[in-house]
Every structure is written in structure tokens, then in C-alpha cells.
Tab-separated table of C-alpha atoms in Angstrom:
chain	number	residue	atom	x	y	z
A	2	MET	CA	0.000	0.000	0.000
A	3	THR	CA	2.775	2.420	-0.911
A	4	ASN	CA	1.233	4.155	-3.921
A	5	ALA	CA	-0.299	7.593	-3.524
A	6	VAL	CA	-3.500	6.287	-5.121
A	7	HIS	CA	-4.525	2.729	-4.290
A	8	PHE	CA	-6.225	0.689	-7.035
A	9	GLY	CA	-7.913	-2.619	-6.294
A	10	VAL	CA	-10.044	-5.199	-8.074
A	11	GLN	CA	-12.920	-7.132	-6.513
A	12	THR	CA	-13.780	-10.445	-8.178
A	13	PRO	CA	-17.168	-11.603	-6.821
A	14	GLN	CA	-17.392	-15.379	-6.734
A	15	GLU	CA	-20.867	-15.498	-8.300
A	16	GLY	CA	-20.818	-18.322	-10.846
A	17	ALA	CA	-17.001	-18.272	-11.069
A	18	THR	CA	-14.685	-21.279	-11.005
A	19	TYR	CA	-11.443	-21.388	-9.076
A	20	ASP	CA	-9.391	-21.427	-12.268
A	21	THR	CA	-11.163	-18.335	-13.605
A	22	LEU	CA	-10.660	-16.450	-10.347
A	23	ALA	CA	-7.007	-17.502	-10.132
A	24	ALA	CA	-6.343	-16.286	-13.682
A	25	HIS	CA	-7.850	-12.875	-12.868
A	26	TRP	CA	-5.871	-12.597	-9.634
A	27	ARG	CA	-2.609	-13.425	-11.401
A	28	HIS	CA	-3.459	-10.870	-14.075
A	29	ALA	CA	-4.233	-8.121	-11.526
A	30	ASP	CA	-0.928	-8.898	-9.819
A	31	ALA	CA	1.013	-8.714	-13.079
A	32	VAL	CA	-0.461	-5.494	-14.498
A	33	GLY	CA	0.083	-3.326	-11.422
A	34	PHE	CA	-3.050	-3.224	-9.261
A	35	ASP	CA	-2.435	-2.785	-5.524
A	36	SER	CA	-5.030	-5.183	-4.137
A	37	VAL	CA	-7.454	-7.922	-5.170
A	38	TRP	CA	-10.529	-9.002	-3.215
A	39	LEU	CA	-13.272	-11.580	-2.820
A	40	ASP	CA	-16.701	-10.894	-1.338
A	41	ASP	CA	-18.167	-12.600	1.743
A	42	HIS	CA	-21.477	-14.027	0.618
A	43	PHE	CA	-23.024	-17.478	0.811
A	44	TYR	CA	-25.456	-16.673	-2.029
A	45	SER	CA	-25.091	-14.708	-5.220
A	46	VAL	CA	-26.309	-11.138	-4.755
A	47	VAL	CA	-26.872	-10.097	-8.377
A	48	ARG	CA	-26.826	-13.382	-10.314
A	49	PRO	CA	-29.283	-16.262	-9.637
A	50	ARG	CA	-28.799	-17.824	-6.211
A	51	ALA	CA	-28.556	-21.317	-7.699
A	52	GLU	CA	-25.168	-20.397	-9.173
A	53	ALA	CA	-21.983	-21.419	-7.410
A	54	GLN	CA	-20.695	-19.103	-4.675
A	55	MET	CA	-17.530	-20.395	-3.017
A	56	GLU	CA	-16.901	-19.500	0.631
A	57	ALA	CA	-14.507	-16.592	0.934
A	58	TRP	CA	-11.875	-17.511	3.544
A	59	THR	CA	-11.261	-21.062	2.342
A	60	LEU	CA	-10.948	-19.633	-1.178
A	61	LEU	CA	-8.703	-16.731	-0.136
A	62	ALA	CA	-5.923	-18.971	1.161
A	63	PRO	CA	-5.109	-20.734	-2.142
A	64	LEU	CA	-5.726	-17.610	-4.217
A	65	ALA	CA	-3.189	-15.737	-2.095
A	66	ARG	CA	-0.610	-18.314	-3.195
A	67	GLU	CA	-1.446	-17.661	-6.853
A	68	THR	CA	-0.031	-14.114	-6.486
A	69	THR	CA	3.337	-12.750	-5.418
A	70	ARG	CA	3.117	-8.977	-4.879
A	71	ILE	CA	-0.436	-7.712	-4.617
A	72	GLY	CA	-2.441	-7.156	-1.424
A	73	VAL	CA	-5.186	-9.752	-0.877
A	74	GLY	CA	-8.382	-9.644	1.134
A	75	ILE	CA	-12.132	-9.983	1.481
A	76	LEU	CA	-14.287	-6.921	0.872
A	77	VAL	CA	-15.610	-7.301	3.462
A	78	THR	CA	-15.792	-10.161	5.972
A	79	CYS	CA	-19.139	-10.188	7.772
A	80	ASN	CA	-18.231	-10.081	11.461
A	81	SER	CA	-21.231	-12.085	12.636
A	82	TYR	CA	-20.835	-15.010	10.209
A	83	ARG	CA	-17.868	-16.333	12.213
A	84	ASN	CA	-16.623	-15.969	15.749
A	85	PRO	CA	-14.079	-13.132	15.533
A	86	ALA	CA	-11.432	-15.173	17.338
A	87	LEU	CA	-11.679	-17.802	14.598
A	88	THR	CA	-11.529	-15.047	11.977
A	89	ALA	CA	-8.372	-13.707	13.626
A	90	LYS	CA	-6.796	-17.159	13.445
A	91	MET	CA	-7.726	-17.533	9.772
A	92	ALA	CA	-6.417	-14.056	8.999
A	93	ALA	CA	-3.093	-14.772	10.701
A	94	THR	CA	-2.793	-17.949	8.634
A	95	VAL	CA	-3.517	-16.142	5.349
A	96	ASP	CA	-1.062	-13.390	6.251
A	97	ALA	CA	1.597	-16.059	6.766
A	98	LEU	CA	0.702	-17.892	3.547
A	99	SER	CA	0.878	-14.641	1.567
A	100	ASN	CA	4.136	-13.469	3.160
A	101	GLY	CA	2.442	-10.499	4.788
A	102	ARG	CA	0.040	-9.310	2.066
A	103	LEU	CA	-3.349	-9.596	3.795
A	104	ILE	CA	-5.560	-6.520	4.076
A	105	HIS	CA	-8.140	-7.438	6.700
A	106	GLY	CA	-11.538	-6.221	5.497
A	107	MET	CA	-14.355	-6.264	8.086
A	108	GLY	CA	-17.959	-5.118	8.191
A	109	ALA	CA	-21.071	-5.416	10.339
A	110	GLY	CA	-23.158	-7.440	7.840
A	111	TRP	CA	-26.315	-6.510	5.972
A	112	PHE	CA	-27.653	-9.325	3.731
A	113	SER	CA	-30.571	-10.571	5.818
A	114	ALA	CA	-31.442	-13.420	3.431
A	115	GLU	CA	-28.116	-15.108	4.178
A	116	TYR	CA	-28.559	-14.759	7.934
A	117	GLU	CA	-32.019	-16.275	7.689
A	118	GLY	CA	-30.992	-19.008	5.254
A	119	TYR	CA	-28.055	-20.160	7.369
A	120	GLY	CA	-29.869	-19.854	10.686
A	121	TYR	CA	-27.993	-16.864	12.096
A	122	ASP	CA	-29.707	-14.301	14.267
A	123	PHE	CA	-30.049	-10.953	12.488
A	124	PRO	CA	-29.965	-8.332	15.246
A	125	ASP	CA	-30.633	-4.654	14.701
A	126	VAL	CA	-27.943	-2.531	13.091
A	127	GLY	CA	-26.848	-0.994	16.385
A	128	THR	CA	-26.184	-4.425	17.841
A	129	ARG	CA	-24.350	-5.578	14.716
A	130	LEU	CA	-22.106	-2.511	14.879
A	131	ALA	CA	-21.394	-3.121	18.566
A	132	MET	CA	-20.502	-6.723	17.719
A	133	LEU	CA	-18.175	-5.495	14.965
A	134	GLU	CA	-16.278	-3.185	17.300
A	135	GLU	CA	-15.957	-5.820	20.003
A	136	GLY	CA	-14.875	-8.357	17.396
A	137	LEU	CA	-12.104	-6.026	16.240
A	138	GLN	CA	-10.900	-5.701	19.834
A	139	VAL	CA	-10.748	-9.513	20.103
A	140	GLN	CA	-8.845	-9.848	16.841
A	141	LYS	CA	-6.279	-7.187	17.697
A	142	LEU	CA	-5.693	-8.784	21.094
A	143	LEU	CA	-5.045	-12.187	19.530
A	144	TRP	CA	-2.612	-10.704	17.010
A	145	THR	CA	-0.628	-8.584	19.464
A	146	SER	CA	-0.796	-10.207	22.930
A	147	ASP	CA	0.488	-13.396	24.515
A	148	GLN	CA	-2.412	-15.651	25.536
A	149	PRO	CA	-4.947	-12.838	25.940
A	150	SER	CA	-8.117	-13.065	27.982
A	151	PHE	CA	-11.158	-10.901	27.306
A	152	THR	CA	-14.724	-10.708	28.571
A	153	GLY	CA	-17.097	-8.600	26.541
A	154	ARG	CA	-20.789	-8.252	25.852
A	155	PHE	CA	-20.682	-10.678	22.919
A	156	TYR	CA	-17.305	-12.473	22.905
A	157	ARG	CA	-14.748	-13.834	25.317
A	158	LEU	CA	-11.205	-15.227	25.327
A	159	GLU	CA	-9.492	-17.286	28.016
A	160	THR	CA	-5.677	-17.370	27.759
A	161	ALA	CA	-6.069	-17.906	24.015
A	162	TRP	CA	-3.177	-18.795	21.712
A	163	CYS	CA	-2.747	-17.395	18.215
A	164	GLU	CA	0.425	-18.803	16.701
A	165	PRO	CA	1.812	-18.097	14.244
A	166	ARG	CA	1.192	-14.393	14.628
A	167	PRO	CA	0.582	-12.354	11.483
A	168	VAL	CA	3.691	-11.512	9.476
A	169	GLN	CA	2.689	-7.842	9.435
A	170	ARG	CA	3.269	-6.083	12.740
A	171	PRO	CA	1.548	-5.117	14.861
A	172	HIS	CA	-1.141	-6.695	12.652
A	173	PRO	CA	-2.434	-6.643	9.063
A	174	PRO	CA	-3.982	-3.328	8.022
A	175	ILE	CA	-7.664	-3.265	8.899
A	176	LEU	CA	-10.161	-2.061	6.311
A	177	ILE	CA	-13.693	-1.337	7.513
A	178	GLY	CA	-16.481	-1.068	4.976
A	179	GLY	CA	-19.631	0.929	5.507
A	180	ALA	CA	-21.424	4.251	5.266
A	181	GLY	CA	-22.883	4.905	8.714
A	182	GLU	CA	-21.810	8.301	9.979
A	183	LYS	CA	-22.498	8.269	13.726
A	184	VAL	CA	-21.207	4.832	14.723
A	185	LEU	CA	-19.497	3.094	11.797
A	186	LEU	CA	-17.173	5.994	11.024
A	187	ARG	CA	-16.321	6.270	14.712
A	188	ILE	CA	-15.271	2.605	14.635
A	189	VAL	CA	-13.161	3.395	11.568
A	190	ALA	CA	-11.478	6.230	13.448
A	191	ARG	CA	-10.682	3.929	16.364
A	192	HIS	CA	-9.503	0.800	14.574
A	193	ALA	CA	-8.946	1.085	10.817
A	194	GLN	CA	-6.094	1.845	8.489
A	195	MET	CA	-8.467	1.861	5.493
A	196	TRP	CA	-12.127	2.753	5.003
A	197	ASN	CA	-14.234	1.688	2.015
A	198	CYS	CA	-17.602	3.021	0.882
A	199	PRO	CA	-19.656	3.469	-2.294
A	200	GLY	CA	-21.039	6.845	-3.261
A	201	SER	CA	-20.672	9.948	-5.378
A	202	PRO	CA	-17.862	12.483	-4.822
A	203	ALA	CA	-20.260	14.776	-2.961
A	204	GLU	CA	-21.509	11.966	-0.724
A	205	LEU	CA	-18.052	10.678	0.116
A	206	GLY	CA	-16.617	14.157	0.584
A	207	ARG	CA	-19.209	14.820	3.291
A	208	LYS	CA	-18.485	11.474	4.973
A	209	ILE	CA	-14.755	12.192	4.950
A	210	GLU	CA	-15.416	15.427	6.845
A	211	ILE	CA	-17.372	13.440	9.443
A	212	LEU	CA	-14.628	10.801	9.634
A	213	GLN	CA	-12.053	13.533	10.210
A	214	ALA	CA	-14.100	14.874	13.111
A	215	HIS	CA	-14.262	11.384	14.640
A	216	CYS	CA	-10.488	11.082	14.211
A	217	VAL	CA	-9.930	14.316	16.123
A	218	ARG	CA	-12.059	13.024	19.006
A	219	GLU	CA	-10.199	9.697	18.976
A	220	GLY	CA	-6.761	11.295	18.777
A	221	ARG	CA	-6.069	9.852	15.335
A	222	ASP	CA	-4.431	11.579	12.397
A	223	PRO	CA	-7.009	11.334	9.565
A	224	ALA	CA	-4.151	11.050	7.080
A	225	GLY	CA	-3.353	7.653	8.604
A	226	ILE	CA	-6.563	6.202	7.157
A	227	GLN	CA	-6.872	5.482	3.440
A	228	LYS	CA	-10.306	6.538	2.186
A	229	THR	CA	-11.352	4.195	-0.616
A	230	TRP	CA	-14.257	4.202	-3.032
A	231	PHE	CA	-16.116	1.040	-4.073
A	232	GLY	CA	-18.291	0.495	-7.135
A	233	ASN	CA	-18.518	-0.651	-10.725
A	234	VAL	CA	-15.780	0.277	-13.175
A	235	ILE	CA	-17.297	0.331	-16.660
A	236	ILE	CA	-14.434	1.261	-18.946
A	237	ASP	CA	-14.218	0.924	-22.721
A	238	ALA	CA	-12.344	2.710	-25.483
A	239	ASP	CA	-15.710	3.024	-27.303
A	240	PRO	CA	-18.053	5.404	-25.418
A	241	ALA	CA	-21.150	3.782	-26.944
A	242	ARG	CA	-20.139	0.337	-25.689
A	243	ALA	CA	-19.374	1.774	-22.253
A	244	HIS	CA	-22.814	3.393	-22.085
A	245	ALA	CA	-24.553	0.183	-23.170
A	246	ARG	CA	-22.749	-1.730	-20.415
A	247	LEU	CA	-23.699	0.966	-17.911
A	248	GLU	CA	-27.371	0.543	-18.866
A	249	ARG	CA	-27.188	-3.265	-18.467
A	250	ILE	CA	-25.494	-3.071	-15.065
A	251	ALA	CA	-27.955	-0.430	-13.848
A	252	ALA	CA	-30.857	-2.680	-14.813
A	253	ALA	CA	-29.281	-5.659	-13.002
A	254	TRP	CA	-28.995	-3.598	-9.812
A	255	GLY	CA	-32.497	-2.117	-10.159
A	256	MET	CA	-31.219	1.429	-10.696
A	257	THR	CA	-31.645	4.039	-13.386
A	258	THR	CA	-28.695	4.661	-15.657
A	259	GLU	CA	-28.182	8.040	-14.001
A	260	GLN	CA	-28.185	6.536	-10.519
A	261	MET	CA	-25.612	3.914	-11.503
A	262	ALA	CA	-23.435	6.479	-13.301
A	263	ALA	CA	-23.299	8.640	-10.157
A	264	ARG	CA	-21.828	5.691	-8.200
A	265	SER	CA	-19.558	4.237	-10.901
A	266	LEU	CA	-16.437	4.993	-12.867
A	267	ALA	CA	-17.861	4.788	-16.354
A	268	GLY	CA	-16.808	5.711	-19.870
A	269	THR	CA	-13.602	5.970	-21.851
A	270	PRO	CA	-10.215	5.973	-20.090
A	271	THR	CA	-10.137	9.775	-20.355
A	272	ALA	CA	-13.580	10.042	-18.743
A	273	VAL	CA	-12.592	7.631	-15.969
A	274	ILE	CA	-9.449	9.670	-15.234
A	275	GLU	CA	-11.618	12.782	-14.893
A	276	GLN	CA	-14.017	10.975	-12.547
A	277	ILE	CA	-11.173	9.666	-10.385
A	278	SER	CA	-9.797	13.208	-10.185
A	279	ALA	CA	-13.166	14.428	-8.900
A	280	TYR	CA	-13.050	11.841	-6.100
A	281	ARG	CA	-9.437	12.722	-5.369
A	282	ALA	CA	-10.457	16.364	-4.964
A	283	VAL	CA	-12.730	15.478	-2.014
A	284	GLY	CA	-10.126	13.277	-0.304
A	285	ILE	CA	-10.551	9.771	-1.721
A	286	THR	CA	-7.182	8.000	-1.818
A	287	GLY	CA	-8.113	4.636	-3.314
A	288	PHE	CA	-10.471	2.920	-5.741
A	289	ILE	CA	-11.613	-0.699	-5.470
A	290	GLY	CA	-13.793	-1.689	-8.390
A	291	MET	CA	-15.831	-4.531	-9.828
A	292	TYR	CA	-14.907	-4.885	-13.502
A	293	GLY	CA	-17.623	-7.178	-14.821
A	294	ARG	CA	-17.427	-10.889	-15.511
A	295	VAL	CA	-14.406	-12.446	-13.864
A	296	ALA	CA	-13.441	-14.356	-17.012
A	297	ASP	CA	-13.144	-11.114	-19.018
A	298	LEU	CA	-9.799	-9.351	-18.510
A	299	ARG	CA	-10.333	-6.553	-21.032
A	300	SER	CA	-11.510	-3.914	-18.561
A	301	THR	CA	-8.777	-4.486	-15.986
A	302	THR	CA	-6.207	-4.499	-18.796
A	303	LEU	CA	-7.460	-1.191	-20.208
A	304	MET	CA	-7.569	0.329	-16.723
A	305	ALA	CA	-4.005	-0.763	-15.996
A	306	GLU	CA	-2.660	0.462	-19.329
A	307	GLN	CA	-4.426	3.803	-19.684
A	308	VAL	CA	-5.676	4.964	-16.267
A	309	LEU	CA	-3.329	3.771	-13.531
A	310	PRO	CA	-0.259	5.497	-15.062
A	311	ALA	CA	-2.002	8.870	-14.708
A	312	PHE	CA	-1.898	8.475	-10.920
A	313	ARG	CA	1.509	6.849	-10.470
């Protein structure tokens, strides 16, 4: 994470085989992206639920070994799908397997159908956020302390071991995903090295101002937190093809074309550079995008060749 502007690729597992995902991850590594990510879903979100959706953490471990340089992670792990102590152990293992390249993405969870389908309780958002913060405390203790004990509202440890420790010290960088301004951004200010959120430049600029205020109250330097955008990257040398793709993706997400355009990087490489610059002007320091079907490398190739060099 040394570049002034961080560029990442998310490859949702929906309908994708391991070989297809591995090829995309190797490609992202080779062409200069900074990070590559899975999602944490048991069902497809956009495509039909009957399609294959491999579990994220068991998939992350072998995919990390397919790459050599790039940061790897899950955007984002749902805190309440797994006990956070177990998640900490898995994260330490992946950090070791990747020689210290894990970026630890965490979130409070939102997809109620998965909770219901897998028999998890789905508490209110305030409770899920409280569980997220306590889970982060548990994870950081396991990564940084010898045999820690902890008694909280939701989780506990009793002289717990976590060996091997993560390669990265004191622990892998923590990315927290979410938009909530009163609580979520306060958790970011307390615990995160990266924050990720969808939205337009105006929306994210306002949230960055709120995050900065939380940082002041928490005694954090806001510059120590990377502020990253998330959304669809719809890039094509032909503006007509880019617009047609934008219309199809908007329809799949149940949005108007205008609504999707406001939350995407869409158009020719020149147009995408201009859009990135607008986000940069409000304080966004990184861009993690979904580039369409995982088997199709054309968009990530065009992005790497004609957009990334403008910010390096």
C-alpha cells in the first residue's frame, strides 16, 4: 500500500470457477493493481442464487498463493458469520501464507437473506455494529498479545493462543467497509487503516469530513486512514459500448442509468481519469472496483494500461 492512489479489483465469486478467479488474480498482480478481493457471501447477490458461490476464507488462502506482490483480502468479511477469534486465526494464517500481504476487510453485515438461510440471528444494526467493534478488539488482542483473555458483551477469550502471529506487525492493516456516519465511522477512526464506501464524490466528501471529526475526538491523524471508493468500473475505449454496459449493469442492480453512473467509474479511459480526479479532490485515496465478468480481462487491462499510469 505504498502508492499515492490505491487501485484494487474485486472479483465476486458469483458463478465463477477457481481457475477463472485464479487467472484474474494473477493478471491483476502482473499489471500493477495494488489489491485484489473476494466478497463474503453465501449466495449470489446479483446473479441467480442457484449459481456457485464459493466461501470466501477457504478460497482466499489458495488464491493468495497464486499471487506474489499484490495485497489480498475480502471486501468485506461479515463479522457475525464467524466468531471473531476464529476469523483472527484464519487471517493470521492467510497473512503467513501470503508473506504479509493480507488486508483485513471487516464489516457489520447486511444481507438478511443469508442470515435467515443459514440460521444466524439478524440483530438490529446498532447491535451488529457493537458486535463489529468488540470483534475487532478480540482480533487485535489475539494478534498482538500473549495468551490474551477478554470478557465482553458478545465475545470472550481465556488465555487464548494465536500462533503463528501475522507476518505484518503489529497486525495486518484493517479495512472497515460501511457508510454509517455516527457509529461506523467512529469505529473506523478507532480501529482502521483503510475505510471503504460506495457513493458519489459529494456523498463521500461529506463522509470524509465526518470521519475527520471522529479522528480528532479519537486522537487519530485522519491522514493515517486510506479513504477508498467502491463500485462498478465500466471502462471501454468506445463510449457507446461503455454506455450500453452501464445501462445493463444499472438494470441488473435495479437502478436508473443516471443513478448507476453517479456511483460508478464509467466511460472511456479519459472520462474515468476525470471521474477519479473528482473523487481525489474530495479526499478519496483509493479505488476498489468490480470490472464485470471475472473471465473477461479486457476492462482491468485497459484500466491498468491507460488509467493507472495517470496516478503513479
